[in-house]
Amino acid sequence: MRVIKGDEHKTSGMLRFLHLLLFTSVIASAFCETPIMGQQEVEIERMYQYVASHNPHFDREVAEAFYNVGSRYGIRGDIALCQAIIETGWFRFDNGTAVPPEAHNYCGLGVKKRGDKGCKFGSVEEGVTAMMQHLYAYASKENLPQGESVIDPRFSFVTRGCASSWESLAGRWAMNPHYGKNILRIYSRMSVHPVIDKTIQRIEVQIPDDMEFLEDEEIVTGANDFFN
């Protein structure tokens, strides 16, 4: 089929438009950042099983606290858990700092150099809350949610609202220029981690009333006969 000149012009124009659209979408995605504030997208069980797959001693209470406290503050607690993975070395606390597990310090608060013990908190809930408050200070200029009091001892040292995305924590929370991207890289893996159903189902078996049961002595005798 012969294509007339007018159709060639239209086709060329359409191709230019598609190329421009593709280029614009690539540029937009490059500058698209992930907000610290927002709804949780990964459920507690997936969060727990993902960390436990790397650290079998991981306490499920920690995953629950990140999800629940994050919801209270309007922060992506599921992503904050991934930040804590980096800061604690999969919650083994063997990443070079002197922060002990019993300090419940999940983000290196108060650690200025390797070997610093950092801040200490009285419980999982308190430690996670302090971390969420520190993130809240970075991401928002608003007051803390109603009923919440400041637990984070370094809350006032943050320039409020200076980093509203995980990517923008690089150079602020940590000097690593890839800090935010590393957090999100872990999150992307966690979000697709398979969840194994570990529930034990109860199976009821009906035994006919007329069935005769062997006495204990008969069971032992039968077993001995079998193995002999």
Coordinates of C-alpha atoms in Angstrom, one line a residue:
M1 CA 0.0 0.0 0.0
R2 CA 1.3 3.4 -1.0
V3 CA 1.5 5.9 2.0
I4 CA 0.7 9.4 0.9
K5 CA 2.8 12.3 2.1
G6 CA 0.1 13.6 4.5
D7 CA 0.0 10.3 6.4
E8 CA 3.8 10.3 6.6
H9 CA 3.7 13.7 8.3
K10 CA 1.0 12.5 10.8
T11 CA 3.0 9.4 11.6
S12 CA 6.2 11.4 12.1
G13 CA 4.4 13.8 14.4
M14 CA 2.9 10.9 16.4
L15 CA 6.3 9.3 16.9
R16 CA 7.8 12.6 18.0
F17 CA 5.0 12.9 20.5
L18 CA 5.5 9.4 21.9
H19 CA 9.2 10.0 22.2
L20 CA 8.6 13.2 24.1
L21 CA 6.1 11.5 26.4
L22 CA 8.5 8.6 27.1
F23 CA 11.3 11.1 27.8
T24 CA 9.1 13.1 30.2
S25 CA 8.0 10.0 32.1
V26 CA 11.6 8.9 32.5
I27 CA 12.6 12.3 33.8
A28 CA 9.6 12.4 36.1
S29 CA 10.4 9.0 37.6
A30 CA 14.0 10.0 38.1
F31 CA 12.9 12.9 40.3
C32 CA 10.0 11.1 41.9
E33 CA 10.6 10.6 45.6
T34 CA 9.0 8.4 48.3
P35 CA 7.4 10.3 51.1
I36 CA 8.2 9.5 54.7
M37 CA 4.6 10.2 55.7
G38 CA 1.9 7.9 54.5
Q39 CA -0.1 4.7 55.0
Q40 CA 1.5 1.3 55.7
E41 CA 1.5 -1.0 52.6
V42 CA 3.2 -4.1 54.0
E43 CA 1.4 -6.1 56.7
I44 CA 3.0 -7.0 60.0
E45 CA 3.5 -10.7 59.2
R46 CA 5.4 -10.0 56.0
M47 CA 7.6 -7.5 57.8
Y48 CA 8.3 -10.0 60.6
Q49 CA 9.0 -13.0 58.3
Y50 CA 11.3 -10.9 56.0
V51 CA 13.5 -9.9 58.9
A52 CA 13.3 -13.3 60.5
S53 CA 14.5 -14.9 57.2
H54 CA 17.8 -13.0 57.8
N55 CA 17.8 -13.1 61.6
P56 CA 15.9 -16.1 63.2
H57 CA 16.0 -14.4 66.6
F58 CA 14.1 -11.3 65.5
D59 CA 11.2 -10.5 67.8
R60 CA 7.8 -10.1 66.2
E61 CA 7.0 -7.4 68.8
V62 CA 9.4 -5.1 67.0
A63 CA 7.6 -5.5 63.7
E64 CA 4.3 -4.9 65.4
A65 CA 5.6 -1.7 67.0
F66 CA 6.9 -0.3 63.8
Y67 CA 3.5 -0.9 62.1
N68 CA 1.4 0.4 65.0
V69 CA 3.5 3.4 66.0
G70 CA 4.0 4.3 62.4
S71 CA 0.2 4.4 62.0
R72 CA -0.1 6.6 65.0
Y73 CA 2.3 9.2 63.5
G74 CA 1.2 8.8 59.9
I75 CA 4.7 7.6 59.0
R76 CA 5.5 4.6 56.7
G77 CA 6.5 2.3 59.6
D78 CA 7.0 -0.5 57.1
I79 CA 9.8 1.5 55.4
A80 CA 11.1 2.7 58.7
L81 CA 11.7 -1.0 59.6
C82 CA 14.0 -1.2 56.6
Q83 CA 15.9 1.8 57.8
A84 CA 16.3 0.1 61.2
I85 CA 17.6 -3.0 59.4
I86 CA 20.5 -0.9 58.1
E87 CA 21.1 0.8 61.4
T88 CA 21.1 -2.4 63.5
G89 CA 22.5 -4.9 61.1
W90 CA 19.3 -7.0 60.8
F91 CA 18.6 -6.3 64.5
R92 CA 21.7 -8.2 65.4
F93 CA 23.4 -5.0 66.7
D94 CA 26.7 -6.1 65.3
N95 CA 27.2 -3.3 62.7
G96 CA 30.1 -1.7 64.5
T97 CA 28.4 0.5 67.0
A98 CA 28.2 -0.2 70.8
V99 CA 24.4 0.1 70.9
P100 CA 23.2 -3.0 72.8
P101 CA 19.9 -4.7 72.0
E102 CA 18.5 -3.9 75.4
A103 CA 18.8 -0.2 74.7
H104 CA 16.0 -0.5 72.1
N105 CA 17.7 2.1 70.0
Y106 CA 16.8 1.1 66.4
C107 CA 18.2 4.0 64.5
G108 CA 21.5 5.0 66.1
L109 CA 20.1 8.0 68.0
G110 CA 22.9 9.7 69.8
V111 CA 25.6 7.8 68.0
K112 CA 28.0 10.3 66.6
K113 CA 30.9 7.9 65.9
R114 CA 31.6 4.2 66.0
G115 CA 31.7 2.9 69.5
D116 CA 29.2 5.4 70.9
K117 CA 26.5 3.8 73.0
G118 CA 23.9 6.3 72.0
C119 CA 20.5 6.8 73.6
K120 CA 18.8 4.2 75.7
F121 CA 15.0 3.5 75.9
G122 CA 13.0 1.4 78.3
S123 CA 11.0 -0.8 75.9
V124 CA 10.5 -1.8 72.3
E125 CA 7.5 0.6 72.1
E126 CA 9.5 3.5 73.5
G127 CA 12.5 2.9 71.2
V128 CA 10.3 2.7 68.1
T129 CA 8.4 5.8 69.2
A130 CA 11.6 7.8 69.5
M131 CA 12.7 6.8 66.0
M132 CA 9.3 7.7 64.6
Q133 CA 9.4 11.1 66.3
H134 CA 12.9 11.7 64.8
L135 CA 11.5 10.9 61.4
Y136 CA 8.5 13.1 62.1
A137 CA 10.8 16.0 62.9
Y138 CA 12.5 15.5 59.5
A139 CA 9.3 15.1 57.5
S140 CA 6.8 17.5 59.1
K141 CA 6.6 20.9 60.7
E142 CA 3.3 20.0 62.5
N143 CA 3.0 19.4 66.2
L144 CA 3.2 15.8 67.4
P145 CA -0.1 13.9 67.1
Q146 CA -2.5 14.6 69.9
G147 CA -1.7 12.9 73.1
E148 CA 1.9 12.2 72.2
S149 CA 4.8 13.6 74.2
V150 CA 8.4 14.0 73.1
I151 CA 10.5 10.9 73.8
D152 CA 13.3 11.5 71.2
P153 CA 16.1 13.4 73.1
R154 CA 17.3 14.8 69.8
F155 CA 14.0 16.0 68.4
S156 CA 14.8 19.7 68.9
F157 CA 18.1 19.3 67.0
V158 CA 16.4 18.6 63.7
T159 CA 15.4 21.4 61.3
R160 CA 11.7 20.7 61.1
G161 CA 10.5 19.6 57.7
C162 CA 14.0 19.5 56.1
A163 CA 13.5 16.1 54.6
S164 CA 10.1 14.9 53.6
S165 CA 11.2 11.8 51.6
W166 CA 13.3 8.8 52.3
E167 CA 15.7 9.7 49.5
S168 CA 16.3 13.2 51.1
L169 CA 17.6 11.6 54.3
A170 CA 20.9 11.0 52.5
G171 CA 23.4 13.6 53.7
R172 CA 21.2 14.4 56.7
W173 CA 20.4 11.3 58.7
A174 CA 23.5 9.6 57.3
M175 CA 26.4 10.8 55.2
N176 CA 26.1 8.0 52.7
P177 CA 24.7 9.6 49.5
H178 CA 22.8 6.4 48.8
Y179 CA 21.3 6.1 52.2
G180 CA 17.7 6.6 51.2
K181 CA 18.0 4.5 48.1
N182 CA 19.4 1.7 50.2
I183 CA 16.5 1.8 52.5
L184 CA 14.0 1.6 49.6
R185 CA 16.0 -1.2 48.0
I186 CA 15.5 -3.3 51.1
Y187 CA 11.8 -2.2 51.2
S188 CA 11.3 -3.3 47.6
R189 CA 12.5 -6.8 48.5
M190 CA 10.5 -7.0 51.7
S191 CA 7.3 -5.9 49.9
V192 CA 7.4 -9.1 47.7
H193 CA 8.8 -11.5 50.3
P194 CA 6.6 -14.6 50.4
V195 CA 4.5 -15.1 53.6
I196 CA 4.4 -18.6 54.9
D197 CA 1.3 -19.7 56.7
K198 CA 2.5 -21.0 60.0
T199 CA -0.9 -21.6 61.6
I200 CA -1.6 -25.1 62.9
Q201 CA -5.0 -26.4 61.8
R202 CA -7.0 -28.6 64.2
I203 CA -8.3 -31.7 62.5
E204 CA -11.0 -33.6 64.3
V205 CA -11.4 -37.3 63.5
Q206 CA -14.5 -39.2 64.5
I207 CA -13.8 -42.7 65.8
P208 CA -16.6 -45.3 65.8
D209 CA -17.9 -46.1 69.3
D210 CA -17.5 -49.8 68.7
M211 CA -13.8 -49.6 68.0
E212 CA -11.7 -51.5 70.6
F213 CA -8.5 -49.9 71.9
L214 CA -5.4 -51.8 72.7
E215 CA -4.2 -51.7 76.3
D216 CA -0.9 -50.0 76.9
E217 CA 0.7 -53.4 77.5
E218 CA -0.5 -54.7 74.1
I219 CA 0.9 -51.6 72.4
V220 CA 4.3 -52.1 73.9
T221 CA 4.2 -55.8 73.0
G222 CA 3.2 -55.1 69.5
A223 CA 6.0 -52.5 69.1
N224 CA 8.6 -55.0 70.4
D225 CA 7.3 -57.7 68.0
F226 CA 7.6 -55.3 65.1
F227 CA 11.2 -54.2 65.8
N228 CA 12.3 -57.7 66.6

